[in-house]
Coordinates of C-alpha atoms and ligand atoms in Angstrom, one line a residue:
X184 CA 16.0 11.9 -36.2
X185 CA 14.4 8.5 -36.9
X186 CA 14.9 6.5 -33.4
X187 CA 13.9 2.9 -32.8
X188 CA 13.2 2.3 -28.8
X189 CA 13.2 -0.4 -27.5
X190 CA 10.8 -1.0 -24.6
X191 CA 8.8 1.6 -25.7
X192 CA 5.5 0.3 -24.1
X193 CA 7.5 0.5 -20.7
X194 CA 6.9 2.8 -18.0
X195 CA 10.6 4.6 -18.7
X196 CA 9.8 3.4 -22.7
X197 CA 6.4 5.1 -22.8
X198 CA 8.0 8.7 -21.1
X199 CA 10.3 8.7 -23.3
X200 CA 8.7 8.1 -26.9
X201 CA 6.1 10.6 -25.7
X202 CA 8.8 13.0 -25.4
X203 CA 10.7 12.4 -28.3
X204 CA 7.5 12.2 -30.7
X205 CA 6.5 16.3 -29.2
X206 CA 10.3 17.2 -30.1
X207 CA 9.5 16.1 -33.9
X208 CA 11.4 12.7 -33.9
X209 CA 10.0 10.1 -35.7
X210 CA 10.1 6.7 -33.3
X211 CA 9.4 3.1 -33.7
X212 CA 8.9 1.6 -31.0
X213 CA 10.0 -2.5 -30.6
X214 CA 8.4 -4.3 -27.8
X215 CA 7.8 -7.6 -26.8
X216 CA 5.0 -6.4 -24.8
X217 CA 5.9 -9.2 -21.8
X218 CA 5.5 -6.2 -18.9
X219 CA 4.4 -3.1 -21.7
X220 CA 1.1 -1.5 -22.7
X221 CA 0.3 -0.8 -26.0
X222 CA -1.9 1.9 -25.4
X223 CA 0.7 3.3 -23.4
X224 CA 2.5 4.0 -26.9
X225 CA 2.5 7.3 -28.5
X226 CA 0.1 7.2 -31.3
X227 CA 2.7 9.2 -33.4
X228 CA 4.9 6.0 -32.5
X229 CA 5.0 3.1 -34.2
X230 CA 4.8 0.2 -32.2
X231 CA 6.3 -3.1 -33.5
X232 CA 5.5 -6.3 -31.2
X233 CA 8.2 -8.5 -31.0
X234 CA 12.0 -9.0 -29.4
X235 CA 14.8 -6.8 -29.8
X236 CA 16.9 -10.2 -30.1
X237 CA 15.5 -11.2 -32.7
X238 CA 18.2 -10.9 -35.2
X239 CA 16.2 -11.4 -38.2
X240 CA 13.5 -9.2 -37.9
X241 CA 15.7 -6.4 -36.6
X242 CA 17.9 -6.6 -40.2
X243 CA 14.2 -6.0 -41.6
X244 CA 13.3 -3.6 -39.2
X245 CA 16.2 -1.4 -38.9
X246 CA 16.9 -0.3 -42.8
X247 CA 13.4 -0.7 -43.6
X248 CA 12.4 2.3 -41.4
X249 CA 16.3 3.6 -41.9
X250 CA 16.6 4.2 -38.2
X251 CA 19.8 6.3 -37.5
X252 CA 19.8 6.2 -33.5
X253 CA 18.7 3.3 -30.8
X254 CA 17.4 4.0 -27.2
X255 CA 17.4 0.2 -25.7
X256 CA 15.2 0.3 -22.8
X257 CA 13.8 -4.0 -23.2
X258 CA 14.9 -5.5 -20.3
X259 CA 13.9 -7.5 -17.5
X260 CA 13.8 -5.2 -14.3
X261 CA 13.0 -7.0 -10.6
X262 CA 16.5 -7.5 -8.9
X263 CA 14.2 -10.0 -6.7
X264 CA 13.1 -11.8 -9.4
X265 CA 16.4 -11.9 -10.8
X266 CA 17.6 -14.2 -8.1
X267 CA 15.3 -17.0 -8.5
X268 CA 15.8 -16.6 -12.1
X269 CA 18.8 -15.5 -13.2
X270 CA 19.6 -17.3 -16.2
X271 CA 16.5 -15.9 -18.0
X272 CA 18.0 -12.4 -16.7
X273 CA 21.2 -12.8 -18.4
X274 CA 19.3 -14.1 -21.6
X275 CA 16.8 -11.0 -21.8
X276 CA 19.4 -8.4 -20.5
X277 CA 22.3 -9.4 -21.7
X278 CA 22.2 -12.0 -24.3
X279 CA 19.4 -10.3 -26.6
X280 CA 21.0 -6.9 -25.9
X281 CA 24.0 -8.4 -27.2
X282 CA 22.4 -9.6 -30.8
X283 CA 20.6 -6.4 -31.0
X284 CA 24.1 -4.6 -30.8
X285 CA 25.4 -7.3 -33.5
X286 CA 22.8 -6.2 -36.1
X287 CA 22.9 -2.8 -35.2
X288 CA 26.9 -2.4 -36.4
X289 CA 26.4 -5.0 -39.0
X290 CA 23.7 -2.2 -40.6
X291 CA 26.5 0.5 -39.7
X292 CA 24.4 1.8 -36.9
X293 CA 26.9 4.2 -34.6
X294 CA 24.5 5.9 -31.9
X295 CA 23.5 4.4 -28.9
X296 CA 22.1 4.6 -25.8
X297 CA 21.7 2.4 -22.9
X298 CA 19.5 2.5 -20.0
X299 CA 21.4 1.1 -17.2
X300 CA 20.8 0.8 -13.4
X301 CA 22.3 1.9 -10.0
X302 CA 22.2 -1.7 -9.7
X303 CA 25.5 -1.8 -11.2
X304 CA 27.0 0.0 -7.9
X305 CA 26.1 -2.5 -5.7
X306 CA 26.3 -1.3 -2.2
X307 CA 28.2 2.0 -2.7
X308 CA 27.8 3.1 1.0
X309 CA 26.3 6.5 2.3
X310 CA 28.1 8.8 -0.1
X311 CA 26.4 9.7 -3.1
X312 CA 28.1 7.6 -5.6
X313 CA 30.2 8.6 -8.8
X314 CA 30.1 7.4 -11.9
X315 CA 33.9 5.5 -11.3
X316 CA 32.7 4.4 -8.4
X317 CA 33.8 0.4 -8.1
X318 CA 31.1 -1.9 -9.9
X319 CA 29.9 -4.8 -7.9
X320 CA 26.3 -5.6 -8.8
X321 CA 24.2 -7.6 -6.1
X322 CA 21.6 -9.2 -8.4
X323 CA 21.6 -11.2 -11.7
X324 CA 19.9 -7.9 -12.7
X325 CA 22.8 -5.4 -12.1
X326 CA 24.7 -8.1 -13.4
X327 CA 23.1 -8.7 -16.7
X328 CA 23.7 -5.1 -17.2
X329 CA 27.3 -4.6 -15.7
X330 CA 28.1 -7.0 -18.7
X331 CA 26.1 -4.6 -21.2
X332 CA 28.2 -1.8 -20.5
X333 CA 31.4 -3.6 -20.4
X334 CA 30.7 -5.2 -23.7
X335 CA 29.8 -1.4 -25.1
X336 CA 32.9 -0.5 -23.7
X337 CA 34.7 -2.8 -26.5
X338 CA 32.3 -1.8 -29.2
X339 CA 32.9 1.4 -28.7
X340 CA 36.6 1.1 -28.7
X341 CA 37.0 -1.7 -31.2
X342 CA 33.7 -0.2 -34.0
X343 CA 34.0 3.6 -33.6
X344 CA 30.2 2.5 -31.9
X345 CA 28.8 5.9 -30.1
X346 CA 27.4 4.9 -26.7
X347 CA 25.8 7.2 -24.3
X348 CA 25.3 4.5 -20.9
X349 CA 23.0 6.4 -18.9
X350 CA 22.5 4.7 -15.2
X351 CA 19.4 5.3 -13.7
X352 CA 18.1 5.1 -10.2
X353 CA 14.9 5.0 -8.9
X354 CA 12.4 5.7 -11.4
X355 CA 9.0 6.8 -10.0
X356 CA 6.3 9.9 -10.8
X357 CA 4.0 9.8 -14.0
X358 CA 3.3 12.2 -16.9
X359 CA 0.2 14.1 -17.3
X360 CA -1.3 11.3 -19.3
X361 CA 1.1 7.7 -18.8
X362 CA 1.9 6.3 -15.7
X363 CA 3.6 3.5 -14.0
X364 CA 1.6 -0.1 -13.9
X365 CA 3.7 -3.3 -13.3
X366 CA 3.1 -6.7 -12.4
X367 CA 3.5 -7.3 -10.1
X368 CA 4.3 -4.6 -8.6
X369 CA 7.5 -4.0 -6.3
X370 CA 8.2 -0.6 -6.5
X371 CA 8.3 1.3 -3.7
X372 CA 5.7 4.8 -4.6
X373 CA 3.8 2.4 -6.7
X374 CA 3.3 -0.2 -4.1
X375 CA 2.5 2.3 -1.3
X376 CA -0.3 4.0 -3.7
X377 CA -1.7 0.5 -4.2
X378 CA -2.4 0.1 -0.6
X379 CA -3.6 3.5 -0.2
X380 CA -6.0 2.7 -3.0
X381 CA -7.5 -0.4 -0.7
X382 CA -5.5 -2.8 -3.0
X383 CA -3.1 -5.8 -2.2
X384 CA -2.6 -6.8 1.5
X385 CA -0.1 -4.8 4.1
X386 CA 3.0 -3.2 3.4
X387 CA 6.6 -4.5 5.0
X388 CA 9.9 -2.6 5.6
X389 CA 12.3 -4.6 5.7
X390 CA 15.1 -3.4 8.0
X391 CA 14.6 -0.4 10.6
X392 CA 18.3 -0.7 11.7
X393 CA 20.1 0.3 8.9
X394 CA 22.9 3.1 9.4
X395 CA 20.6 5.6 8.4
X396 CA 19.0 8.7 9.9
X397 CA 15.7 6.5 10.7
X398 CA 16.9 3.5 10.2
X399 CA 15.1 2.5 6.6
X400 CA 17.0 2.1 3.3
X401 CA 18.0 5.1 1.4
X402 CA 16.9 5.6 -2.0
X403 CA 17.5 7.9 -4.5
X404 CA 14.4 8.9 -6.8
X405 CA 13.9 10.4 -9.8
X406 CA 11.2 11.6 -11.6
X407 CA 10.3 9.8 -15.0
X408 CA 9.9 12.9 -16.5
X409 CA 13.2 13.8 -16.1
X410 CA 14.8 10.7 -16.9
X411 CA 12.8 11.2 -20.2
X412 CA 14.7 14.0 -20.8
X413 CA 17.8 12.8 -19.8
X414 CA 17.7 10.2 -22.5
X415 CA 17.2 12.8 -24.9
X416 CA 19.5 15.0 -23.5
X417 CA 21.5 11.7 -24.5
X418 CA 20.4 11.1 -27.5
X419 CA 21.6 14.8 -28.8
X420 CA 25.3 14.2 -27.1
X421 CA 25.7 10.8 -28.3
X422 CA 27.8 10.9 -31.6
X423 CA 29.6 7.9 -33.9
X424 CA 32.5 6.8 -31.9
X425 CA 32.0 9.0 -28.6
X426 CA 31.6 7.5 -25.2
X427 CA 30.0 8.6 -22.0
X428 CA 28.3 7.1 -18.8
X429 CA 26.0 9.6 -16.7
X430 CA 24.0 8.6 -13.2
X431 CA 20.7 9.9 -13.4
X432 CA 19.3 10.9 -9.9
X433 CA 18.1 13.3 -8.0
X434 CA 21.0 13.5 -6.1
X435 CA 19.0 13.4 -3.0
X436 CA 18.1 10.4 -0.7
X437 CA 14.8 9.5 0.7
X438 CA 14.4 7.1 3.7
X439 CA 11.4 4.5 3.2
X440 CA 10.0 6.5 6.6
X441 CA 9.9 9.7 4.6
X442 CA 8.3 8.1 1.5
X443 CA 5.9 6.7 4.2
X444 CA 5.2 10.2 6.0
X445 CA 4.7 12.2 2.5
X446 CA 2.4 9.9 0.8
X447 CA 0.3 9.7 4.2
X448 CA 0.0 13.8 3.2
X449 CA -0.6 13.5 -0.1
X450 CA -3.0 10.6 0.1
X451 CA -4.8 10.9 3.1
X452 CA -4.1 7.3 4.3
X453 CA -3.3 6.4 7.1
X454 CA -0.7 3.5 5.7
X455 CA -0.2 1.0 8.5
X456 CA 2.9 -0.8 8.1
X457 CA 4.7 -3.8 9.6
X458 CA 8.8 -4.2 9.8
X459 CA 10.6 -7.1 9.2
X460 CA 14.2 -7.8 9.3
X461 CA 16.2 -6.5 6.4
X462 CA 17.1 -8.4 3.6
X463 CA 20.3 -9.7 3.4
X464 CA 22.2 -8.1 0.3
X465 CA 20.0 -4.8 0.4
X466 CA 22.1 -1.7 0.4
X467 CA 21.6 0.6 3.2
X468 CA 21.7 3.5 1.2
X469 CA 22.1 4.2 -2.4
X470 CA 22.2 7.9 -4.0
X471 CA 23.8 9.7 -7.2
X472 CA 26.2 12.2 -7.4
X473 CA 24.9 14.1 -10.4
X474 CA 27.2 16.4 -11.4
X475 CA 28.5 14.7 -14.4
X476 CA 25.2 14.8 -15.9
X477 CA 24.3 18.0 -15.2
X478 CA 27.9 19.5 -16.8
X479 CA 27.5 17.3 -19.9
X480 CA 24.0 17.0 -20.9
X481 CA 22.9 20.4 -19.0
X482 CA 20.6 18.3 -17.5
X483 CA 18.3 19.1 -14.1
X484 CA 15.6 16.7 -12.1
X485 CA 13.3 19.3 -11.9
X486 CA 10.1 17.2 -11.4
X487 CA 11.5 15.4 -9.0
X488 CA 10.9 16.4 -6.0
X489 CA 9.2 14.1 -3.2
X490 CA 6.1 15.8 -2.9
X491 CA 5.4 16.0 -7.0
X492 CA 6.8 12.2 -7.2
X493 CA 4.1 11.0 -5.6
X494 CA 1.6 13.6 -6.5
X495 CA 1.9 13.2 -10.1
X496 CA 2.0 8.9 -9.0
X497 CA -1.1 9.5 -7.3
X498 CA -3.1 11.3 -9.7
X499 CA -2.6 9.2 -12.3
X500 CA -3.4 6.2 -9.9
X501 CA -6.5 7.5 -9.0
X502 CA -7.9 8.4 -12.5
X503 CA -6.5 4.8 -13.3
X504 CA -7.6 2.7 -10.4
X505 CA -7.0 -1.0 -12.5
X506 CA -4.1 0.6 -14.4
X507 CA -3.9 0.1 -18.5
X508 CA -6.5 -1.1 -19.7
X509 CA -4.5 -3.6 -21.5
X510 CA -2.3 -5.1 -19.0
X511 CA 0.9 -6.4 -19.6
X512 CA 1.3 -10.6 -20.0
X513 CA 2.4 -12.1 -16.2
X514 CA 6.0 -12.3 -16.9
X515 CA 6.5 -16.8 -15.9
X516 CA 8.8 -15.7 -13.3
X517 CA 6.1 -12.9 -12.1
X518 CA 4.7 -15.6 -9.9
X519 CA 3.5 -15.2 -6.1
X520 CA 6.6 -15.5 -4.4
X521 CA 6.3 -18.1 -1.6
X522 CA 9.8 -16.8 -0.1
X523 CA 8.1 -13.9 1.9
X524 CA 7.7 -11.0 -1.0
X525 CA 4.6 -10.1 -0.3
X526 CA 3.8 -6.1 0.5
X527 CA 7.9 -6.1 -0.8
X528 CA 8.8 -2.3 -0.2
X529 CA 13.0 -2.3 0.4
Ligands
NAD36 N1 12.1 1.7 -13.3 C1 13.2 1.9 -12.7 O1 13.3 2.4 -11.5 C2 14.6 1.7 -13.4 C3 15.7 2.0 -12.7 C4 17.0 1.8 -13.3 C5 17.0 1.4 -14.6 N2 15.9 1.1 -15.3 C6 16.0 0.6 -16.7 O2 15.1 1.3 -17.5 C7 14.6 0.4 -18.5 C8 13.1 0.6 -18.5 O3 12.6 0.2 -17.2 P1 11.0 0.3 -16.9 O4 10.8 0.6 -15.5 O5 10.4 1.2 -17.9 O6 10.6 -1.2 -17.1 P2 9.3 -1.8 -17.8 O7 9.2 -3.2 -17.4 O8 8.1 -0.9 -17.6 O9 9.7 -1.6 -19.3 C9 10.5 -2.6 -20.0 C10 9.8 -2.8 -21.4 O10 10.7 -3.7 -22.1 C11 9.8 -4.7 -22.7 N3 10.7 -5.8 -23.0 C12 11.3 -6.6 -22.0 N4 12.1 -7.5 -22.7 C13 12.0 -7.3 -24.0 C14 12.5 -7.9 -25.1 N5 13.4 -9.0 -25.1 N6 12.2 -7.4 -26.4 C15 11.3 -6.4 -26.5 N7 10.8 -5.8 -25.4 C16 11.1 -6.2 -24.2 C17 8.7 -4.9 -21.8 O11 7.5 -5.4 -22.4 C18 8.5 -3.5 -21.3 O12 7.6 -2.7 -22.1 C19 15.1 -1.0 -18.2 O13 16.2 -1.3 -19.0 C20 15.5 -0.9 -16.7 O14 16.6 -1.7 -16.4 C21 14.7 1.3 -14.7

């Protein structure tokens, strides 16, 4: 199939082309290259630089290269950021998804699939959460994509358009040969292997009395290997005029202590941290119920257990030590943030 995906150069985007292009697709890739590396791009892919809003070059793009399916990963991704900036969010996320999804029917495109975000859940509570779970983002971020999916939710009943809306949770790991470099950084794996690395200053948990088994947040994370496949997985499903949202987890929960304990194992640091009250709005624990997934896509996180998450994070961390090469453009809201970010882990 000829795919376009957008944010291809991304850490999710860059997974995924790579997988695509070894199952014989042919892929453009469109990114704007704000938080992407180009050498992070299949060279089977081709990348086009530039905005997946931008309505006129997408009418070029899109029959020119006679793309029959569209993966739209661009987006904007720091909940934090998102509330210190959320009208740019909305723009980004929402509003240029929105023009992108404009052309794309215009040209009679019909298959489509949408990276979303357990963001949309909000605070689910300690039960792993189900797709028609109530919706009540706590960020711009989970906003600007709650409005996505309701807006694909019309398409799809008012255009025949096929959407696949596929929410993920905490993306972390790497592939043999990509890996995960943002900036800044606020990821939890990727922030920890920094510091073990001798790089940024101290790392804070914010909140160690949360109604958990330790007392940490709860997070749900998956490798991006799998996710990878789970949008291809959605890809294959995804048909003119059918409809389907699928959470994309491990279906297990990991305290921020135990992501502490096993990357002290794997890494050999010793990973002093401080604690710090929680942050008001942060869920106390957030994980997928899966099922869904695996019944309709066949789909299993095999890669994604603790231990390889951070092995495969760590060996590609430590034959990249600075990252890509090419890193991507400071984002203008990527600024240090005097609020007390620093060392941000959840
Ligand atoms: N990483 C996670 O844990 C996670 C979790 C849930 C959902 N997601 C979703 O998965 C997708 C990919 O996330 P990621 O971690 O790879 O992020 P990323 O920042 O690594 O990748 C996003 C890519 O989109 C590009 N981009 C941003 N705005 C663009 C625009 N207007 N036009 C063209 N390109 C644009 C960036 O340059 C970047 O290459 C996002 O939609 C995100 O919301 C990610």
């Amino acid at each position: 199939m000829r795919i376009l995906v957008t944010g291809g150069a991304g850490f999710l985007g860059s997974h995924t082309v790579e997988r695509l292009v070894h199952s014989g697709h042919q892929v453009v890739v469109l990114d704007n290259l704000v938080t992407g590396h180009a050498e992070a791009v299949h060279p089977e892919a081709r990348l086009i630089t530039g905005d997946c809003g931008e309505a006129a070059l997408l009418r070029t793009l899109l029959p020119e290269h006679r793309i029959e399916a569209i993966l739209h990963l661009a987006a904007s991704i720091e909940a934090g950021e998102s509330l210190r900036w959320p009208e740019r969010f909305f723009a980004n996320n929402t509003g240029r998804t929105l023009t992108l999804l404009e052309v794309a029917l215009e040209l009679g495109l019909r298959r489509f699939v949408f990276a979303s975000t357990a963001a949309v859940y909000g605070n689910p509570g300690p039960e792993p959460v189900r797709e028609e779970h109530p919706l009540d983002p706590l960020s711009p971020y989970g906003h600007s994509k709650l409005m996505v999916e309701q807006a694909l939710a019309w398409m799809h009943r008012q255009r025949g358009l096929g959407c696949a809306i596929l929410r993920c949770f905490n993306a972390a790991g790497s592939g043999p040969s990509l890996g995960e470099d943002h900036q800044p950084e606020t990821h939890l794996i990727p922030l920890i292997l920094d510091r073990a690395m001798g790089l940024g200053e101290g790392l804070t948990v914010f909140g160690t009395d949360h109604p958990t088994s330790d007392g940490t947040c709860v997070r749900d994370y998956v490798h991006v290997l799998d996710l990878a496949d789970a949008l291809c997985l959605a890809l294959a499903h995804v048909e003119p005029g059918s409809w389907g949202v699928w959470n994309l987890g491990s279906g297990r929960g990991h305290s921020v202590a135990e992501v502490l304990t096993a990357a002290r194992k794997v890494t050999g640091h010793p990973l002093e941290v401080r604690t710090a009250q929680a942050r008001p709005g942060d869920p106390s624990s957030v994980v997928a119920d899966i099922a869904r997934a695996r019944h309709d896509l066949n789909w299993e996180p095999r890669h994604s257990s603790l231990e390889n998450l951070l092995q495969s994070a760590w060996a590609w961390r430590l034959r990249h030590p600075n990252g890509y090469a090419t890193p991507g453009a400071t984002v203008p809201w990527a600024a240090p943030d005097s609020s007390g970010h620093p060392g941000f882990v959840i």
